CSV table of C-alpha atoms in Angstrom, one decimal:
chain,number,residue,atom,x,y,z
A,654,MET,CA,-50.3,76.2,29.8
A,655,TRP,CA,-47.1,76.4,31.9
A,656,VAL,CA,-47.0,79.2,34.4
A,657,TRP,CA,-43.5,79.5,35.8
A,658,GLY,CA,-42.9,83.2,36.3
A,659,LEU,CA,-44.0,83.4,39.9
A,660,LEU,CA,-41.3,80.9,40.9
A,661,LEU,CA,-38.2,82.6,39.5
A,662,THR,CA,-36.7,83.1,42.9
A,663,ALA,CA,-38.3,80.2,44.7
A,664,VAL,CA,-36.5,77.1,46.0
A,665,LEU,CA,-38.7,74.0,45.8
A,666,PRO,CA,-37.9,71.1,48.2
A,667,CYS,CA,-37.1,67.6,46.8
A,668,ASN,CA,-40.5,66.4,47.9
A,669,SER,CA,-42.4,69.1,46.1
A,670,ILE,CA,-45.5,68.0,44.1
A,671,TRP,CA,-44.7,70.6,41.4
A,672,PHE,CA,-44.5,67.9,38.8
A,673,ASN,CA,-47.6,65.8,38.8
A,674,PRO,CA,-47.4,62.2,37.5
A,675,ALA,CA,-48.1,61.5,33.9
A,676,TRP,CA,-51.1,59.6,35.3
A,677,GLN,CA,-52.1,58.1,38.6
A,678,GLN,CA,-53.1,54.4,38.5
A,679,LEU,CA,-54.6,52.6,41.5
A,680,SER,CA,-52.7,54.9,43.9
A,681,PHE,CA,-49.4,54.4,42.0
A,682,ASP,CA,-47.7,57.4,40.5
A,683,VAL,CA,-46.5,56.2,37.1
A,684,TYR,CA,-44.5,57.9,34.4
A,685,ARG,CA,-44.3,56.3,31.0
A,686,SER,CA,-42.2,57.3,28.0
A,687,SER,CA,-44.1,59.0,25.2
A,688,LEU,CA,-41.7,57.3,22.7
A,689,ASN,CA,-42.4,53.6,23.5
A,690,HIS,CA,-44.7,53.6,26.6
A,691,ARG,CA,-42.0,52.0,28.8
A,692,VAL,CA,-42.1,52.6,32.5
A,693,ASP,CA,-39.7,55.4,33.6
A,694,TYR,CA,-40.7,56.0,37.2
A,695,ILE,CA,-43.0,54.6,39.8
A,696,SER,CA,-43.8,55.8,43.3
A,697,LYS,CA,-46.3,54.6,45.9
A,698,GLU,CA,-47.1,55.2,49.6
A,699,LEU,CA,-47.1,52.0,51.5
A,700,THR,CA,-48.7,51.3,55.0
A,701,LYS,CA,-49.6,48.2,56.9
A,702,THR,CA,-53.1,48.4,55.4
A,703,HIS,CA,-51.6,47.4,52.0
A,704,LEU,CA,-50.2,44.1,53.2
A,705,ASN,CA,-51.7,41.0,51.5
A,706,THR,CA,-54.2,43.0,49.5
A,707,GLY,CA,-52.7,42.6,46.0
A,708,ILE,CA,-53.4,40.2,43.2
A,709,SER,CA,-51.1,37.8,41.3
A,710,LEU,CA,-50.0,38.5,37.7
A,711,THR,CA,-52.5,37.9,35.0
A,712,GLU,CA,-51.6,36.0,31.8
A,713,GLU,CA,-52.0,39.2,29.8
A,714,VAL,CA,-49.4,40.9,31.9
A,715,LYS,CA,-47.0,37.9,31.8
A,716,ASN,CA,-47.3,37.8,28.0
A,717,HIS,CA,-46.6,41.6,27.8
A,718,VAL,CA,-43.4,41.1,29.8
A,719,LYS,CA,-42.2,38.2,27.8
A,720,LYS,CA,-42.3,40.3,24.6
A,721,LEU,CA,-39.8,42.7,26.2
A,722,SER,CA,-37.5,40.0,27.6
A,723,ALA,CA,-34.0,38.9,26.7
A,724,PRO,CA,-33.2,35.2,26.5
A,725,ASP,CA,-33.4,33.4,29.9
A,726,ASP,CA,-35.1,36.4,31.6
A,727,VAL,CA,-37.8,35.8,34.2
A,728,ILE,CA,-40.7,38.0,35.2
A,729,GLY,CA,-39.9,40.4,38.0
A,730,VAL,CA,-42.8,41.9,40.0
A,731,ILE,CA,-42.1,45.4,41.2
A,732,LEU,CA,-44.6,45.4,44.0
A,733,ASN,CA,-45.8,41.9,44.7
A,734,GLU,CA,-49.3,40.9,46.0
A,735,ASN,CA,-48.0,40.8,49.6
A,736,LEU,CA,-47.4,44.6,49.4
A,737,GLY,CA,-50.6,45.4,47.6
A,738,GLY,CA,-49.3,45.2,44.0
A,739,TYR,CA,-51.7,44.9,41.1
A,740,GLY,CA,-51.0,41.9,38.9
A,741,ASN,CA,-53.3,43.1,36.2
A,742,GLU,CA,-51.2,46.3,35.4
A,743,THR,CA,-48.3,46.1,33.0
A,744,PHE,CA,-46.3,48.8,34.8
A,745,ASN,CA,-45.9,46.5,37.8
A,746,ALA,CA,-43.9,43.7,36.0
A,747,ILE,CA,-40.6,43.9,34.0
A,748,PRO,CA,-38.1,41.5,32.6
A,749,MET,CA,-35.3,40.6,35.0
A,750,ASN,CA,-32.2,38.5,35.0
A,751,PRO,CA,-33.0,35.5,37.3
A,752,ALA,CA,-30.3,36.6,39.7
A,753,THR,CA,-31.6,40.1,39.7
A,754,GLU,CA,-35.2,38.9,40.4
A,755,GLU,CA,-34.0,36.8,43.4
A,756,ILE,CA,-32.2,39.9,44.8
A,757,TRP,CA,-35.2,42.0,44.3
A,758,ARG,CA,-37.6,39.5,45.9
A,759,LEU,CA,-35.4,38.5,48.9
A,760,LYS,CA,-33.5,41.8,49.6
A,761,VAL,CA,-36.1,44.4,48.7
A,762,MET,CA,-39.7,43.0,48.8
A,763,ASN,CA,-39.2,40.7,51.9
A,764,PRO,CA,-37.5,43.4,54.1
A,765,VAL,CA,-40.2,45.9,53.2
A,766,TYR,CA,-43.0,43.5,54.1
A,767,ASN,CA,-41.2,42.5,57.4
A,768,PHE,CA,-40.8,46.2,58.3
A,769,LEU,CA,-44.5,47.1,57.7
A,770,SER,CA,-45.8,43.9,59.4
A,771,THR,CA,-43.7,44.4,62.6
A,772,ASN,CA,-44.1,48.2,63.0
A,773,GLU,CA,-46.9,50.5,64.1
A,774,SER,CA,-49.8,50.9,61.7
A,775,TRP,CA,-49.2,54.6,61.3
A,776,GLU,CA,-45.8,54.0,59.8
A,777,LYS,CA,-45.8,55.2,56.2
A,778,LEU,CA,-43.2,54.3,53.6
A,779,THR,CA,-42.6,56.2,50.3
A,780,PHE,CA,-41.5,53.7,47.7
A,781,GLU,CA,-39.6,54.8,44.5
A,782,PHE,CA,-38.6,52.7,41.6
A,783,LEU,CA,-36.2,54.2,39.1
A,784,PRO,CA,-35.4,52.0,36.0
A,785,VAL,CA,-32.3,52.8,34.0
A,786,TYR,CA,-32.2,52.1,30.2
A,787,GLU,CA,-29.2,51.8,28.0
A,788,PHE,CA,-30.7,53.7,25.1
A,789,ASP,CA,-33.6,56.2,24.6
A,790,ASN,CA,-35.6,53.5,22.7
A,791,SER,CA,-34.8,50.6,25.0
A,792,THR,CA,-37.7,48.8,26.6
A,793,ARG,CA,-35.7,46.4,28.9
A,794,SER,CA,-34.0,48.1,31.8
A,795,SER,CA,-30.3,47.5,32.4
A,796,GLY,CA,-30.7,48.2,36.1
A,797,PHE,CA,-32.8,50.1,38.5
A,798,GLY,CA,-32.6,52.2,41.6
A,799,VAL,CA,-34.8,51.9,44.6
A,800,ALA,CA,-35.4,54.3,47.4
A,801,ILE,CA,-37.8,53.4,50.3
A,802,VAL,CA,-38.0,56.1,53.0
A,803,VAL,CA,-39.9,56.0,56.3
A,804,ASN,CA,-42.1,59.0,56.7
A,805,ALA,CA,-42.6,59.0,60.5
A,806,TYR,CA,-43.0,62.1,62.7
A,807,ASP,CA,-39.6,63.6,63.3
A,808,ASN,CA,-37.8,60.5,62.1
A,809,GLU,CA,-37.1,60.0,58.4
A,810,PHE,CA,-34.7,57.4,57.2
A,811,TYR,CA,-34.2,55.0,54.3
A,812,ILE,CA,-35.0,51.5,55.2
A,813,LEU,CA,-33.7,50.5,51.8
A,814,LYS,CA,-31.8,52.4,49.1
A,815,GLY,CA,-29.5,51.5,46.3
A,816,TYR,CA,-29.0,50.1,42.8
A,817,ILE,CA,-29.4,46.7,41.3
A,818,PRO,CA,-27.9,45.8,37.9
A,819,ASN,CA,-30.1,43.9,35.5
A,820,PRO,CA,-27.9,42.7,32.6
A,821,PRO,CA,-29.1,40.0,30.2
A,822,LYS,CA,-27.9,36.6,31.4
A,823,ALA,CA,-25.7,36.1,28.4
A,824,LYS,CA,-23.7,39.2,29.2
A,825,ILE,CA,-22.8,38.2,32.8
A,826,SER,CA,-19.1,37.5,33.3
A,827,ASP,CA,-19.4,37.5,37.1
A,828,ARG,CA,-22.0,37.5,39.7
A,829,ILE,CA,-24.4,40.5,40.0
A,830,ILE,CA,-23.4,42.8,42.8
A,831,PRO,CA,-26.2,45.1,44.1
A,832,TYR,CA,-25.7,48.1,46.4
A,833,LEU,CA,-28.5,48.0,49.0
A,834,TYR,CA,-28.4,49.5,52.4
A,835,SER,CA,-30.4,51.3,55.1
A,836,THR,CA,-29.5,54.7,56.6
A,837,SER,CA,-29.4,56.6,59.8
A,838,PRO,CA,-32.1,59.3,60.3
A,839,ILE,CA,-31.8,62.0,57.6
A,840,SER,CA,-32.3,65.7,57.7
A,841,SER,CA,-32.9,68.2,54.9
A,842,GLY,CA,-31.3,71.6,54.2
A,843,THR,CA,-32.4,74.1,51.6
A,844,GLY,CA,-30.4,76.9,49.9
A,845,LEU,CA,-30.1,77.2,46.1
A,846,GLU,CA,-30.6,73.4,46.2
A,847,THR,CA,-32.1,70.9,48.6
A,848,TYR,CA,-29.9,68.3,50.2
A,849,GLU,CA,-30.7,65.2,52.3
A,850,PHE,CA,-28.0,64.2,54.7
A,851,GLY,CA,-27.3,61.9,57.6
A,852,THR,CA,-24.4,60.2,59.3
A,853,ALA,CA,-22.3,57.3,58.1
A,854,ALA,CA,-22.6,55.3,61.3
A,855,ASP,CA,-24.8,54.6,64.3
A,856,GLN,CA,-22.1,55.0,66.8
A,857,PRO,CA,-19.6,57.9,67.4
A,858,PRO,CA,-17.5,59.3,65.9
A,859,TYR,CA,-20.1,60.3,63.4
A,860,SER,CA,-19.2,61.3,59.8
A,861,LYS,CA,-21.8,63.2,57.9
A,862,ARG,CA,-22.6,62.2,54.3
A,863,VAL,CA,-25.1,63.4,51.7
A,864,GLU,CA,-27.8,61.0,50.5
A,865,LYS,CA,-29.5,63.2,47.8
A,866,ALA,CA,-29.3,66.5,46.1
A,867,CYS,CA,-32.2,68.2,44.3
A,868,LYS,CA,-32.6,71.3,42.2
A,869,TYR,CA,-35.4,72.8,40.2
A,870,LEU,CA,-33.7,74.6,37.2
A,871,LEU,CA,-34.8,77.7,35.3
A,872,ASN,CA,-33.3,79.1,32.2
A,873,ASP,CA,-32.2,82.0,34.5
A,874,ASP,CA,-30.1,79.5,36.5
A,875,ILE,CA,-28.4,78.3,33.3
A,876,GLN,CA,-27.6,81.9,32.1
A,877,ARG,CA,-26.1,82.8,35.5
A,878,GLY,CA,-24.2,79.5,35.7
A,879,MET,CA,-22.7,80.2,32.3
A,880,ASN,CA,-20.8,83.1,33.9
A,881,SER,CA,-19.4,80.8,36.5
A,882,SER,CA,-16.5,78.4,36.2
A,883,GLU,CA,-16.0,75.0,37.9
A,884,THR,CA,-13.5,75.1,40.7
A,885,GLU,CA,-9.9,74.4,39.9
A,886,GLU,CA,-10.1,71.5,42.3
A,887,ILE,CA,-12.3,69.5,39.9
A,888,ALA,CA,-9.4,68.9,37.6
A,889,GLY,CA,-6.7,66.6,38.9
A,890,PHE,CA,-4.7,63.4,38.4
A,891,HIS,CA,-5.4,61.6,41.6
A,892,PRO,CA,-7.8,58.6,41.7
A,893,ASP,CA,-10.4,60.8,43.4
A,894,VAL,CA,-11.1,64.5,42.9
A,895,PRO,CA,-13.8,66.8,44.5
A,896,GLY,CA,-16.9,66.3,42.3
A,897,LEU,CA,-20.0,68.4,42.2
A,898,LEU,CA,-23.5,66.8,42.5
A,899,ILE,CA,-25.2,69.9,41.1
A,900,SER,CA,-23.0,71.7,38.5
A,901,LYS,CA,-21.9,75.3,38.9
A,902,ARG,CA,-23.3,75.7,35.4
A,903,PHE,CA,-26.7,75.2,37.0
A,904,ASN,CA,-26.1,78.1,39.4
A,905,ALA,CA,-25.3,75.8,42.3
A,906,GLY,CA,-24.7,77.2,45.7
A,907,ASN,CA,-21.7,76.7,47.9
A,908,SER,CA,-23.0,74.0,50.2
A,909,THR,CA,-20.3,71.5,51.4
A,910,TYR,CA,-22.9,68.8,50.7
A,911,ASN,CA,-22.6,69.4,47.0
A,912,VAL,CA,-19.0,68.1,47.0
A,913,VAL,CA,-18.2,64.4,47.2
A,914,PRO,CA,-15.2,62.3,46.2
A,915,MET,CA,-15.4,61.2,42.5
A,916,ASP,CA,-13.1,59.4,40.1
A,917,GLN,CA,-12.3,61.4,37.0
A,918,LYS,CA,-14.5,59.4,34.8
A,919,ALA,CA,-17.6,60.1,37.0
A,920,VAL,CA,-16.8,63.8,36.8
A,921,GLU,CA,-16.7,63.6,33.0
A,922,GLU,CA,-19.9,61.6,32.9
A,923,PHE,CA,-21.7,64.3,35.0
A,924,LYS,CA,-20.6,66.9,32.5
A,925,THR,CA,-21.5,64.9,29.3
A,926,ARG,CA,-24.6,63.0,30.4
A,927,VAL,CA,-26.2,65.5,32.9
A,928,GLU,CA,-24.9,69.0,32.4
A,929,SER,CA,-24.6,69.2,28.6
A,930,PRO,CA,-28.1,67.8,27.7
A,931,ILE,CA,-29.8,70.2,30.0
A,932,ILE,CA,-27.9,73.2,28.8
A,933,ALA,CA,-28.7,72.1,25.2
A,934,TYR,CA,-32.4,71.8,26.2
A,935,TYR,CA,-32.4,75.5,27.2
A,936,THR,CA,-30.8,76.6,23.9
A,937,ASP,CA,-34.3,76.2,22.3
A,938,PRO,CA,-36.2,79.4,23.0
A,939,ALA,CA,-39.4,77.4,23.3
A,940,ASN,CA,-38.0,75.8,26.5
A,941,SER,CA,-37.0,79.0,28.1
A,942,PRO,CA,-40.0,79.2,30.5
A,943,ASN,CA,-39.8,75.6,31.6
A,944,ILE,CA,-38.6,74.1,34.8
A,945,VAL,CA,-36.3,71.1,34.8
A,946,ARG,CA,-35.9,69.0,38.0
A,947,VAL,CA,-32.7,67.2,38.7
A,948,ASP,CA,-32.4,64.7,41.6
A,949,VAL,CA,-29.0,63.1,42.3
A,950,HIS,CA,-29.3,60.0,44.6
A,951,VAL,CA,-25.9,59.4,46.2
A,952,LEU,CA,-25.3,55.7,46.6
A,953,TYR,CA,-22.9,54.0,49.0
A,954,GLY,CA,-21.7,50.4,49.5
A,955,ASP,CA,-23.2,50.2,53.0
A,956,ARG,CA,-24.6,52.4,55.8
A,957,VAL,CA,-21.1,53.4,57.1
A,958,SER,CA,-19.1,54.3,54.0
A,959,ILE,CA,-18.4,57.9,53.2
A,960,ARG,CA,-17.1,57.4,49.6
A,961,PRO,CA,-20.0,57.0,47.1
A,962,VAL,CA,-20.0,53.9,44.8
A,963,GLY,CA,-22.2,55.6,42.3
A,964,PHE,CA,-24.9,58.1,41.5
A,965,LEU,CA,-28.5,57.7,40.3
A,966,VAL,CA,-29.5,60.9,38.4
A,967,HIS,CA,-33.3,61.4,37.9
A,968,THR,CA,-34.4,64.3,35.6
A,969,ARG,CA,-37.9,65.6,34.7
A,970,LYS,CA,-38.6,68.2,32.0
A,971,PRO,CA,-41.6,69.3,30.1
A,972,GLU,CA,-41.3,67.6,26.7
A,973,LYS,CA,-44.2,66.0,24.9
A,974,GLY,CA,-46.0,66.2,28.2
A,975,LEU,CA,-43.3,65.2,30.7
A,976,ALA,CA,-40.1,63.5,29.9
A,977,VAL,CA,-38.6,61.5,32.8
A,978,SER,CA,-35.2,59.8,32.6
A,979,ASN,CA,-32.8,58.0,35.0
A,980,LEU,CA,-29.1,57.3,34.5
A,981,TYR,CA,-26.6,55.5,36.6
A,982,ILE,CA,-23.0,56.9,36.9
A,983,PRO,CA,-20.6,54.5,38.6
A,984,ASN,CA,-17.9,56.0,40.9
A,985,GLN,CA,-15.2,53.4,40.8
A,986,THR,CA,-12.2,52.9,38.5
A,987,SER,CA,-13.0,49.3,37.6
A,988,SER,CA,-16.8,49.0,37.9
A,989,LYS,CA,-18.4,45.7,37.2
A,990,LEU,CA,-21.8,47.2,36.9
């Protein structure tokens, strides 16, 4: 039974535990698709105590991954044994392009291990893995987002954040270009939405930039938003226009962190791939009492840029239990991703 009425006017922060995982396995929070059992989201808290406690992949898991693989794929381990990963769980391994697997191993797993092994034992990381699929019934991810944040007292920052493409080897016309970077310390602000923001450099002059926007939507937000109109600034003919992370159709507030430079195609993709499906979801009266969560991870080319290179949109809604989805929206006119 869903009980939402008490939260009609509440604003939940991005780190709220309002949505529990589909199930929790071995201290991993794992969401799987009800359609084909694919992995849609993984999170785990990591500390120094997890180092070198995992096990290597079993033959059963390797065979499972091979069934999902494209030609010339290799097996990619999401959290390897050095970080306490479990090799006997199918959610912890996926098909990867060989170049993608090398990027993941050298530029994600190794830096995380080095950070935990060289910092104080009380340092805690929150690891998030967000696979992106081309179609609803796909079982091989076309790319994945990663967000690894340090949860230290009065000092939160991403040691690693970004997006890594995972195209089949046969479809590569150029080298794979990932976007992976660390951030300065981040702060959070809550209004009608929650925003994580920091600065785009370690030395002055500082330029603030938003790292993430989050909103828990009610049908009431959609009804109020329908009476609003997007700002006239959104329409334009320049390469970049002011784009909204959280749509005014979702009853978004007026925070300046909600506005970032976007190319016109990205603006349209937010409307067709994020806004329209959620509005359509609420047209079914059975969904009226439900809460939908929308996270928009804003991705940059490095730790000093102020123009996003793309957006990773993560949504959760009650549907056959809990439906979780991720999509990547590039923010460049001639993206190779």
